[in-house]
């Protein structure tokens, strides 16, 4: 294992910058009482990712920290203290991915932190560019299903019109993009915590997890669009907690079962073998 002091420092830095990123990430607020825009709820998976990264670091072999790793981690702490949390978590991920080229567990921890950085820093920026195209698709999918259930229901742009004058607006917080981001973060976290390398079968696991989460999101949009009582239950009431719990449980179950099945299809590798980062992290 890493020397005790170095391991404590690594864990402390990762925990510090990731928790700082979680607290600093802006959350969407709902200004219209009849608009669909709940908070993303991804902090649960950010915390899961943090714990998984710490677990991977705890399994690391004994080797001294490189000068690059020490300097970059120190820089991450400094940037986090200066409230540049996005840059801090990216630097922390880079230092873990590039600092110890021969240790798969440290690279696995870096891949998880990089996934958190993508979800918290990169994804919001990308979403601002693609939201005009994604939100109408969400509204169209839910509106089409609603029209099959309630004759006379329709949709226009990002607005879903039910019967009896009930309408909802699909805002950024309820986009399927956020559910997809949740699924991908869950996928990376669980896979790297289970084994510090990727197989080609893992791509299918990630695709299934993303599809199921998008299906969950469209189903929720459908439920809140039926009537105001349904909106109140699934958006403002206890139903939103049921939905979050179901989505979280399903994402975790699908990925966990998928990873186990992928292991049965792919030959086992030594945990000491070099690791390839996740496909969307440059691998």
PDB file of C-alpha atoms in Angstrom:
ATOM      1  CA  UNK A   1       0.000   0.000   0.000  1.00  0.00           C
ATOM      2  CA  UNK A   2       0.957   3.599  -0.229  1.00  0.00           C
ATOM      3  CA  UNK A   3       2.821   4.917   2.767  1.00  0.00           C
ATOM      4  CA  UNK A   4       0.281   5.783   5.442  1.00  0.00           C
ATOM      5  CA  UNK A   5       0.938   9.528   5.305  1.00  0.00           C
ATOM      6  CA  UNK A   6       0.724   9.676   1.520  1.00  0.00           C
ATOM      7  CA  UNK A   7      -2.502   7.677   1.508  1.00  0.00           C
ATOM      8  CA  UNK A   8      -4.088   9.993   4.080  1.00  0.00           C
ATOM      9  CA  UNK A   9      -3.043  13.007   2.023  1.00  0.00           C
ATOM     10  CA  UNK A  10      -4.453  11.531  -1.199  1.00  0.00           C
ATOM     11  CA  UNK A  11      -7.758  10.645   0.438  1.00  0.00           C
ATOM     12  CA  UNK A  12      -8.020  14.023   2.141  1.00  0.00           C
ATOM     13  CA  UNK A  13      -7.342  15.925  -1.084  1.00  0.00           C
ATOM     14  CA  UNK A  14      -9.872  13.931  -3.095  1.00  0.00           C
ATOM     15  CA  UNK A  15     -12.497  14.261  -0.371  1.00  0.00           C
ATOM     16  CA  UNK A  16     -11.823  17.986   0.009  1.00  0.00           C
ATOM     17  CA  UNK A  17     -12.039  18.950  -3.642  1.00  0.00           C
ATOM     18  CA  UNK A  18     -14.969  16.658  -4.471  1.00  0.00           C
ATOM     19  CA  UNK A  19     -17.023  17.707  -1.447  1.00  0.00           C
ATOM     20  CA  UNK A  20     -16.206  21.319  -2.263  1.00  0.00           C
ATOM     21  CA  UNK A  21     -17.395  20.740  -5.802  1.00  0.00           C
ATOM     22  CA  UNK A  22     -20.617  19.191  -4.547  1.00  0.00           C
ATOM     23  CA  UNK A  23     -21.352  22.149  -2.285  1.00  0.00           C
ATOM     24  CA  UNK A  24     -20.442  24.701  -4.946  1.00  0.00           C
ATOM     25  CA  UNK A  25     -22.429  23.171  -7.813  1.00  0.00           C
ATOM     26  CA  UNK A  26     -25.411  25.474  -8.462  1.00  0.00           C
ATOM     27  CA  UNK A  27     -28.810  23.830  -8.293  1.00  0.00           C
ATOM     28  CA  UNK A  28     -31.730  24.824 -10.439  1.00  0.00           C
ATOM     29  CA  UNK A  29     -34.669  26.496  -8.749  1.00  0.00           C
ATOM     30  CA  UNK A  30     -38.330  26.378  -9.754  1.00  0.00           C
ATOM     31  CA  UNK A  31     -39.861  29.805 -10.165  1.00  0.00           C
ATOM     32  CA  UNK A  32     -43.166  28.753 -11.774  1.00  0.00           C
ATOM     33  CA  UNK A  33     -45.558  26.715  -9.616  1.00  0.00           C
ATOM     34  CA  UNK A  34     -46.781  24.879 -12.712  1.00  0.00           C
ATOM     35  CA  UNK A  35     -43.366  24.174 -14.260  1.00  0.00           C
ATOM     36  CA  UNK A  36     -41.396  20.949 -14.215  1.00  0.00           C
ATOM     37  CA  UNK A  37     -37.872  21.719 -13.046  1.00  0.00           C
ATOM     38  CA  UNK A  38     -36.864  19.768  -9.951  1.00  0.00           C
ATOM     39  CA  UNK A  39     -33.288  19.691  -8.694  1.00  0.00           C
ATOM     40  CA  UNK A  40     -31.108  17.099 -10.335  1.00  0.00           C
ATOM     41  CA  UNK A  41     -30.438  15.154  -7.155  1.00  0.00           C
ATOM     42  CA  UNK A  42     -27.036  14.042  -8.421  1.00  0.00           C
ATOM     43  CA  UNK A  43     -25.265  14.843  -5.159  1.00  0.00           C
ATOM     44  CA  UNK A  44     -26.116  11.339  -3.946  1.00  0.00           C
ATOM     45  CA  UNK A  45     -24.042   9.862  -6.746  1.00  0.00           C
ATOM     46  CA  UNK A  46     -21.275  12.422  -6.269  1.00  0.00           C
ATOM     47  CA  UNK A  47     -20.997  11.200  -2.678  1.00  0.00           C
ATOM     48  CA  UNK A  48     -21.080   7.584  -3.867  1.00  0.00           C
ATOM     49  CA  UNK A  49     -18.280   8.428  -6.289  1.00  0.00           C
ATOM     50  CA  UNK A  50     -16.230  10.054  -3.542  1.00  0.00           C
ATOM     51  CA  UNK A  51     -16.540   6.985  -1.321  1.00  0.00           C
ATOM     52  CA  UNK A  52     -15.656   4.682  -4.226  1.00  0.00           C
ATOM     53  CA  UNK A  53     -12.573   6.780  -5.060  1.00  0.00           C
ATOM     54  CA  UNK A  54     -11.435   6.545  -1.442  1.00  0.00           C
ATOM     55  CA  UNK A  55     -12.010   2.767  -1.555  1.00  0.00           C
ATOM     56  CA  UNK A  56      -9.860   2.465  -4.693  1.00  0.00           C
ATOM     57  CA  UNK A  57      -7.092   4.534  -3.104  1.00  0.00           C
ATOM     58  CA  UNK A  58      -7.171   2.292  -0.039  1.00  0.00           C
ATOM     59  CA  UNK A  59      -6.377  -0.691  -2.298  1.00  0.00           C
ATOM     60  CA  UNK A  60      -3.408   1.014  -3.977  1.00  0.00           C
ATOM     61  CA  UNK A  61       0.026  -0.627  -3.956  1.00  0.00           C
ATOM     62  CA  UNK A  62       3.050   0.783  -2.168  1.00  0.00           C
ATOM     63  CA  UNK A  63       4.810   3.360  -4.299  1.00  0.00           C
ATOM     64  CA  UNK A  64       6.008   6.909  -3.675  1.00  0.00           C
ATOM     65  CA  UNK A  65       3.986   9.848  -4.935  1.00  0.00           C
ATOM     66  CA  UNK A  66       5.567  11.510  -7.956  1.00  0.00           C
ATOM     67  CA  UNK A  67       6.566  15.168  -7.988  1.00  0.00           C
ATOM     68  CA  UNK A  68       3.823  15.849 -10.533  1.00  0.00           C
ATOM     69  CA  UNK A  69       1.219  14.222  -8.322  1.00  0.00           C
ATOM     70  CA  UNK A  70       2.318  16.075  -5.212  1.00  0.00           C
ATOM     71  CA  UNK A  71       2.397  19.446  -6.973  1.00  0.00           C
ATOM     72  CA  UNK A  72      -0.927  18.970  -8.737  1.00  0.00           C
ATOM     73  CA  UNK A  73      -2.721  17.804  -5.595  1.00  0.00           C
ATOM     74  CA  UNK A  74      -1.342  20.786  -3.697  1.00  0.00           C
ATOM     75  CA  UNK A  75      -2.598  23.000  -6.502  1.00  0.00           C
ATOM     76  CA  UNK A  76      -6.019  21.352  -6.301  1.00  0.00           C
ATOM     77  CA  UNK A  77      -6.290  22.162  -2.614  1.00  0.00           C
ATOM     78  CA  UNK A  78      -5.214  25.770  -3.211  1.00  0.00           C
ATOM     79  CA  UNK A  79      -7.733  26.247  -6.024  1.00  0.00           C
ATOM     80  CA  UNK A  80     -10.487  24.731  -3.898  1.00  0.00           C
ATOM     81  CA  UNK A  81      -9.658  27.127  -1.046  1.00  0.00           C
ATOM     82  CA  UNK A  82      -9.949  29.983  -3.564  1.00  0.00           C
ATOM     83  CA  UNK A  83     -13.428  28.673  -4.582  1.00  0.00           C
ATOM     84  CA  UNK A  84     -12.248  27.433  -7.989  1.00  0.00           C
ATOM     85  CA  UNK A  85     -13.801  24.054  -7.267  1.00  0.00           C
ATOM     86  CA  UNK A  86     -14.314  23.066 -10.885  1.00  0.00           C
ATOM     87  CA  UNK A  87     -10.642  23.505 -11.729  1.00  0.00           C
ATOM     88  CA  UNK A  88      -9.668  21.790  -8.471  1.00  0.00           C
ATOM     89  CA  UNK A  89     -11.603  18.608  -9.127  1.00  0.00           C
ATOM     90  CA  UNK A  90     -10.285  18.425 -12.714  1.00  0.00           C
ATOM     91  CA  UNK A  91      -6.685  18.789 -11.501  1.00  0.00           C
ATOM     92  CA  UNK A  92      -7.243  16.190  -8.781  1.00  0.00           C
ATOM     93  CA  UNK A  93      -8.565  13.746 -11.384  1.00  0.00           C
ATOM     94  CA  UNK A  94      -5.625  14.449 -13.708  1.00  0.00           C
ATOM     95  CA  UNK A  95      -3.079  13.908 -10.958  1.00  0.00           C
ATOM     96  CA  UNK A  96      -4.592  10.560 -10.011  1.00  0.00           C
ATOM     97  CA  UNK A  97      -4.833   9.416 -13.646  1.00  0.00           C
ATOM     98  CA  UNK A  98      -1.300  10.471 -14.581  1.00  0.00           C
ATOM     99  CA  UNK A  99       0.627  10.415 -11.314  1.00  0.00           C
ATOM    100  CA  UNK A 100       1.206   6.657 -10.884  1.00  0.00           C
ATOM    101  CA  UNK A 101       1.170   4.968 -14.264  1.00  0.00           C
ATOM    102  CA  UNK A 102       1.667   1.473 -12.878  1.00  0.00           C
ATOM    103  CA  UNK A 103      -1.101   1.370 -10.273  1.00  0.00           C
ATOM    104  CA  UNK A 104      -4.523   0.401 -11.579  1.00  0.00           C
ATOM    105  CA  UNK A 105      -6.339   1.268  -8.352  1.00  0.00           C
ATOM    106  CA  UNK A 106      -5.074   4.851  -8.299  1.00  0.00           C
ATOM    107  CA  UNK A 107      -6.090   5.227 -11.931  1.00  0.00           C
ATOM    108  CA  UNK A 108      -9.508   3.808 -11.071  1.00  0.00           C
ATOM    109  CA  UNK A 109      -9.870   6.449  -8.367  1.00  0.00           C
ATOM    110  CA  UNK A 110      -8.844   9.096 -10.893  1.00  0.00           C
ATOM    111  CA  UNK A 111     -11.407   7.820 -13.388  1.00  0.00           C
ATOM    112  CA  UNK A 112     -14.160   8.163 -10.771  1.00  0.00           C
ATOM    113  CA  UNK A 113     -13.083  11.695  -9.833  1.00  0.00           C
ATOM    114  CA  UNK A 114     -12.928  12.526 -13.544  1.00  0.00           C
ATOM    115  CA  UNK A 115     -16.506  11.260 -13.899  1.00  0.00           C
ATOM    116  CA  UNK A 116     -17.557  13.582 -11.090  1.00  0.00           C
ATOM    117  CA  UNK A 117     -15.772  16.439 -12.852  1.00  0.00           C
ATOM    118  CA  UNK A 118     -17.565  15.654 -16.115  1.00  0.00           C
ATOM    119  CA  UNK A 119     -20.940  15.538 -14.384  1.00  0.00           C
ATOM    120  CA  UNK A 120     -20.422  18.653 -12.253  1.00  0.00           C
ATOM    121  CA  UNK A 121     -18.303  20.861 -14.526  1.00  0.00           C
ATOM    122  CA  UNK A 122     -18.464  19.747 -18.154  1.00  0.00           C
ATOM    123  CA  UNK A 123     -22.042  18.467 -18.372  1.00  0.00           C
ATOM    124  CA  UNK A 124     -23.721  21.733 -17.256  1.00  0.00           C
ATOM    125  CA  UNK A 125     -21.740  23.646 -19.887  1.00  0.00           C
ATOM    126  CA  UNK A 126     -22.649  21.156 -22.606  1.00  0.00           C
ATOM    127  CA  UNK A 127     -26.271  21.157 -21.512  1.00  0.00           C
ATOM    128  CA  UNK A 128     -26.593  24.924 -22.017  1.00  0.00           C
ATOM    129  CA  UNK A 129     -25.686  24.336 -25.671  1.00  0.00           C
ATOM    130  CA  UNK A 130     -27.944  21.348 -26.316  1.00  0.00           C
ATOM    131  CA  UNK A 131     -30.905  22.199 -24.060  1.00  0.00           C
ATOM    132  CA  UNK A 132     -32.887  23.909 -26.880  1.00  0.00           C
ATOM    133  CA  UNK A 133     -32.844  20.583 -28.729  1.00  0.00           C
ATOM    134  CA  UNK A 134     -33.268  18.175 -25.778  1.00  0.00           C
ATOM    135  CA  UNK A 135     -36.137  19.782 -23.868  1.00  0.00           C
ATOM    136  CA  UNK A 136     -38.585  19.696 -26.819  1.00  0.00           C
ATOM    137  CA  UNK A 137     -37.727  16.021 -27.293  1.00  0.00           C
ATOM    138  CA  UNK A 138     -38.594  15.300 -23.664  1.00  0.00           C
ATOM    139  CA  UNK A 139     -41.846  17.210 -24.004  1.00  0.00           C
ATOM    140  CA  UNK A 140     -42.682  15.438 -27.273  1.00  0.00           C
ATOM    141  CA  UNK A 141     -42.071  11.962 -25.818  1.00  0.00           C
ATOM    142  CA  UNK A 142     -44.173  12.629 -22.710  1.00  0.00           C
ATOM    143  CA  UNK A 143     -46.799  14.554 -24.671  1.00  0.00           C
ATOM    144  CA  UNK A 144     -47.223  11.764 -27.206  1.00  0.00           C
ATOM    145  CA  UNK A 145     -47.736   9.173 -24.465  1.00  0.00           C
ATOM    146  CA  UNK A 146     -50.142  11.501 -22.672  1.00  0.00           C
ATOM    147  CA  UNK A 147     -52.206  11.945 -25.838  1.00  0.00           C
ATOM    148  CA  UNK A 148     -52.520   8.160 -26.056  1.00  0.00           C
ATOM    149  CA  UNK A 149     -53.889   8.039 -22.515  1.00  0.00           C
ATOM    150  CA  UNK A 150     -55.963  11.222 -22.476  1.00  0.00           C
ATOM    151  CA  UNK A 151     -57.553  12.122 -25.828  1.00  0.00           C
ATOM    152  CA  UNK A 152     -57.233  15.846 -26.381  1.00  0.00           C
ATOM    153  CA  UNK A 153     -53.839  16.227 -24.706  1.00  0.00           C
ATOM    154  CA  UNK A 154     -51.081  17.770 -26.799  1.00  0.00           C
ATOM    155  CA  UNK A 155     -47.660  19.400 -26.648  1.00  0.00           C
ATOM    156  CA  UNK A 156     -45.994  22.418 -28.193  1.00  0.00           C
ATOM    157  CA  UNK A 157     -42.275  23.104 -27.852  1.00  0.00           C
ATOM    158  CA  UNK A 158     -41.460  22.495 -24.202  1.00  0.00           C
ATOM    159  CA  UNK A 159     -45.063  22.796 -22.974  1.00  0.00           C
ATOM    160  CA  UNK A 160     -47.292  19.766 -22.406  1.00  0.00           C
ATOM    161  CA  UNK A 161     -51.039  20.479 -22.440  1.00  0.00           C
ATOM    162  CA  UNK A 162     -53.318  18.065 -20.631  1.00  0.00           C
ATOM    163  CA  UNK A 163     -57.094  18.326 -20.307  1.00  0.00           C
ATOM    164  CA  UNK A 164     -59.060  20.703 -18.057  1.00  0.00           C
ATOM    165  CA  UNK A 165     -56.517  23.476 -18.662  1.00  0.00           C
ATOM    166  CA  UNK A 166     -53.597  21.743 -16.909  1.00  0.00           C
ATOM    167  CA  UNK A 167     -50.225  22.430 -18.566  1.00  0.00           C
ATOM    168  CA  UNK A 168     -46.624  21.994 -17.514  1.00  0.00           C
ATOM    169  CA  UNK A 169     -43.368  23.429 -18.833  1.00  0.00           C
ATOM    170  CA  UNK A 170     -40.353  21.146 -19.092  1.00  0.00           C
ATOM    171  CA  UNK A 171     -37.443  23.040 -17.587  1.00  0.00           C
ATOM    172  CA  UNK A 172     -33.745  22.174 -17.535  1.00  0.00           C
ATOM    173  CA  UNK A 173     -33.879  20.383 -14.177  1.00  0.00           C
ATOM    174  CA  UNK A 174     -36.245  17.735 -15.538  1.00  0.00           C
ATOM    175  CA  UNK A 175     -34.372  17.017 -18.734  1.00  0.00           C
ATOM    176  CA  UNK A 176     -33.430  13.446 -19.545  1.00  0.00           C
ATOM    177  CA  UNK A 177     -29.880  14.774 -19.834  1.00  0.00           C
ATOM    178  CA  UNK A 178     -29.646  14.911 -16.049  1.00  0.00           C
ATOM    179  CA  UNK A 179     -30.855  11.339 -15.704  1.00  0.00           C
ATOM    180  CA  UNK A 180     -28.323  10.263 -18.316  1.00  0.00           C
ATOM    181  CA  UNK A 181     -25.597  12.061 -16.375  1.00  0.00           C
ATOM    182  CA  UNK A 182     -26.715  10.234 -13.240  1.00  0.00           C
ATOM    183  CA  UNK A 183     -26.575   6.872 -14.998  1.00  0.00           C
ATOM    184  CA  UNK A 184     -23.094   7.481 -16.419  1.00  0.00           C
ATOM    185  CA  UNK A 185     -21.678   8.596 -13.079  1.00  0.00           C
ATOM    186  CA  UNK A 186     -23.207   5.531 -11.432  1.00  0.00           C
ATOM    187  CA  UNK A 187     -21.806   3.309 -14.188  1.00  0.00           C
ATOM    188  CA  UNK A 188     -18.237   4.604 -13.833  1.00  0.00           C
ATOM    189  CA  UNK A 189     -18.336   4.570 -10.033  1.00  0.00           C
ATOM    190  CA  UNK A 190     -19.619   1.028  -9.557  1.00  0.00           C
ATOM    191  CA  UNK A 191     -17.473  -0.460 -12.330  1.00  0.00           C
ATOM    192  CA  UNK A 192     -14.230   1.061 -11.061  1.00  0.00           C
ATOM    193  CA  UNK A 193     -15.037   0.168  -7.450  1.00  0.00           C
ATOM    194  CA  UNK A 194     -15.652  -3.447  -8.476  1.00  0.00           C
ATOM    195  CA  UNK A 195     -12.555  -3.839 -10.673  1.00  0.00           C
ATOM    196  CA  UNK A 196     -10.006  -1.243 -11.820  1.00  0.00           C
ATOM    197  CA  UNK A 197     -10.242  -1.880 -15.579  1.00  0.00           C
ATOM    198  CA  UNK A 198     -12.764  -1.812 -18.426  1.00  0.00           C
ATOM    199  CA  UNK A 199     -14.025  -4.523 -20.739  1.00  0.00           C
ATOM    200  CA  UNK A 200     -15.892  -4.034 -24.010  1.00  0.00           C
ATOM    201  CA  UNK A 201     -19.031  -5.489 -22.411  1.00  0.00           C
ATOM    202  CA  UNK A 202     -19.093  -2.549 -19.989  1.00  0.00           C
ATOM    203  CA  UNK A 203     -20.145  -0.285 -22.859  1.00  0.00           C
ATOM    204  CA  UNK A 204     -23.418  -2.189 -23.148  1.00  0.00           C
ATOM    205  CA  UNK A 205     -23.938  -1.888 -19.408  1.00  0.00           C
ATOM    206  CA  UNK A 206     -23.583   1.898 -19.610  1.00  0.00           C
ATOM    207  CA  UNK A 207     -25.932   2.075 -22.598  1.00  0.00           C
ATOM    208  CA  UNK A 208     -28.618   0.063 -20.799  1.00  0.00           C
ATOM    209  CA  UNK A 209     -28.308   2.168 -17.657  1.00  0.00           C
ATOM    210  CA  UNK A 210     -28.670   5.376 -19.677  1.00  0.00           C
ATOM    211  CA  UNK A 211     -31.704   4.102 -21.596  1.00  0.00           C
ATOM    212  CA  UNK A 212     -33.483   3.033 -18.425  1.00  0.00           C
ATOM    213  CA  UNK A 213     -32.878   6.396 -16.759  1.00  0.00           C
ATOM    214  CA  UNK A 214     -34.250   8.269 -19.780  1.00  0.00           C
ATOM    215  CA  UNK A 215     -37.316   6.010 -19.641  1.00  0.00           C
ATOM    216  CA  UNK A 216     -37.753   6.872 -15.965  1.00  0.00           C
ATOM    217  CA  UNK A 217     -37.587  10.575 -16.769  1.00  0.00           C
ATOM    218  CA  UNK A 218     -40.177  10.408 -19.541  1.00  0.00           C
ATOM    219  CA  UNK A 219     -42.473   8.395 -17.249  1.00  0.00           C
ATOM    220  CA  UNK A 220     -42.227  11.078 -14.572  1.00  0.00           C
ATOM    221  CA  UNK A 221     -42.958  13.827 -17.069  1.00  0.00           C
ATOM    222  CA  UNK A 222     -46.007  11.846 -18.134  1.00  0.00           C
ATOM    223  CA  UNK A 223     -47.235  11.505 -14.553  1.00  0.00           C
ATOM    224  CA  UNK A 224     -46.896  15.205 -13.688  1.00  0.00           C
ATOM    225  CA  UNK A 225     -48.645  16.160 -16.926  1.00  0.00           C
ATOM    226  CA  UNK A 226     -51.830  14.194 -16.284  1.00  0.00           C
ATOM    227  CA  UNK A 227     -53.429  16.581 -13.765  1.00  0.00           C
ATOM    228  CA  UNK A 228     -52.575  19.094 -11.083  1.00  0.00           C
ATOM    229  CA  UNK A 229     -53.022  16.565  -8.210  1.00  0.00           C
ATOM    230  CA  UNK A 230     -50.598  14.254 -10.012  1.00  0.00           C
ATOM    231  CA  UNK A 231     -48.215  17.156 -10.538  1.00  0.00           C
ATOM    232  CA  UNK A 232     -48.399  18.048  -6.852  1.00  0.00           C
ATOM    233  CA  UNK A 233     -47.706  14.439  -5.788  1.00  0.00           C
ATOM    234  CA  UNK A 234     -44.872  13.589  -8.213  1.00  0.00           C
ATOM    235  CA  UNK A 235     -43.204  17.019  -8.365  1.00  0.00           C
ATOM    236  CA  UNK A 236     -43.821  18.762  -5.046  1.00  0.00           C
ATOM    237  CA  UNK A 237     -44.953  15.931  -2.796  1.00  0.00           C
ATOM    238  CA  UNK A 238     -43.724  12.600  -1.524  1.00  0.00           C
ATOM    239  CA  UNK A 239     -43.850  11.111  -5.019  1.00  0.00           C
ATOM    240  CA  UNK A 240     -40.638  12.877  -5.993  1.00  0.00           C
ATOM    241  CA  UNK A 241     -38.835  10.926  -3.255  1.00  0.00           C
ATOM    242  CA  UNK A 242     -40.326   7.677  -4.534  1.00  0.00           C
ATOM    243  CA  UNK A 243     -39.114   8.560  -8.009  1.00  0.00           C
ATOM    244  CA  UNK A 244     -35.604   9.480  -6.841  1.00  0.00           C
ATOM    245  CA  UNK A 245     -35.339   6.275  -4.803  1.00  0.00           C
ATOM    246  CA  UNK A 246     -36.578   4.132  -7.692  1.00  0.00           C
ATOM    247  CA  UNK A 247     -34.224   5.794 -10.185  1.00  0.00           C
ATOM    248  CA  UNK A 248     -31.256   5.458  -7.829  1.00  0.00           C
ATOM    249  CA  UNK A 249     -32.004   1.823  -7.008  1.00  0.00           C
ATOM    250  CA  UNK A 250     -32.579   0.897 -10.643  1.00  0.00           C
ATOM    251  CA  UNK A 251     -29.403   2.590 -11.879  1.00  0.00           C
ATOM    252  CA  UNK A 252     -27.361   0.864  -9.184  1.00  0.00           C
ATOM    253  CA  UNK A 253     -28.958  -2.540  -9.792  1.00  0.00           C
ATOM    254  CA  UNK A 254     -28.619  -2.397 -13.587  1.00  0.00           C
ATOM    255  CA  UNK A 255     -24.960  -1.416 -13.433  1.00  0.00           C
ATOM    256  CA  UNK A 256     -24.070  -3.901 -10.680  1.00  0.00           C
ATOM    257  CA  UNK A 257     -25.763  -6.797 -12.452  1.00  0.00           C
ATOM    258  CA  UNK A 258     -24.270  -5.716 -15.762  1.00  0.00           C
ATOM    259  CA  UNK A 259     -20.737  -5.616 -14.360  1.00  0.00           C
ATOM    260  CA  UNK A 260     -21.129  -9.123 -12.933  1.00  0.00           C
ATOM    261  CA  UNK A 261     -22.397 -10.412 -16.292  1.00  0.00           C
ATOM    262  CA  UNK A 262     -19.580  -8.625 -18.124  1.00  0.00           C
ATOM    263  CA  UNK A 263     -17.052 -10.410 -15.921  1.00  0.00           C
ATOM    264  CA  UNK A 264     -18.492 -13.757 -16.944  1.00  0.00           C
ATOM    265  CA  UNK A 265     -18.095 -12.856 -20.619  1.00  0.00           C
ATOM    266  CA  UNK A 266     -14.583 -11.400 -20.437  1.00  0.00           C
ATOM    267  CA  UNK A 267     -11.376 -13.063 -19.202  1.00  0.00           C
ATOM    268  CA  UNK A 268     -10.212 -11.937 -15.786  1.00  0.00           C
ATOM    269  CA  UNK A 269      -7.242  -9.580 -15.544  1.00  0.00           C
ATOM    270  CA  UNK A 270      -4.712  -9.063 -12.831  1.00  0.00           C
ATOM    271  CA  UNK A 271      -5.528  -6.080 -10.606  1.00  0.00           C
ATOM    272  CA  UNK A 272      -1.936  -5.012 -11.107  1.00  0.00           C
ATOM    273  CA  UNK A 273      -2.402  -4.667 -14.882  1.00  0.00           C
ATOM    274  CA  UNK A 274      -2.448  -1.151 -16.345  1.00  0.00           C
ATOM    275  CA  UNK A 275      -5.882   0.385 -16.585  1.00  0.00           C
ATOM    276  CA  UNK A 276      -7.443   2.131 -19.541  1.00  0.00           C
ATOM    277  CA  UNK A 277      -9.498   5.184 -18.567  1.00  0.00           C
ATOM    278  CA  UNK A 278     -13.177   5.311 -19.390  1.00  0.00           C
ATOM    279  CA  UNK A 279     -13.857   5.756 -23.137  1.00  0.00           C
ATOM    280  CA  UNK A 280     -15.111   9.313 -22.716  1.00  0.00           C
ATOM    281  CA  UNK A 281     -12.084  10.274 -20.603  1.00  0.00           C
ATOM    282  CA  UNK A 282      -9.622   9.856 -23.412  1.00  0.00           C
ATOM    283  CA  UNK A 283      -9.294   6.043 -23.616  1.00  0.00           C
TER     284      UNK A 283
END
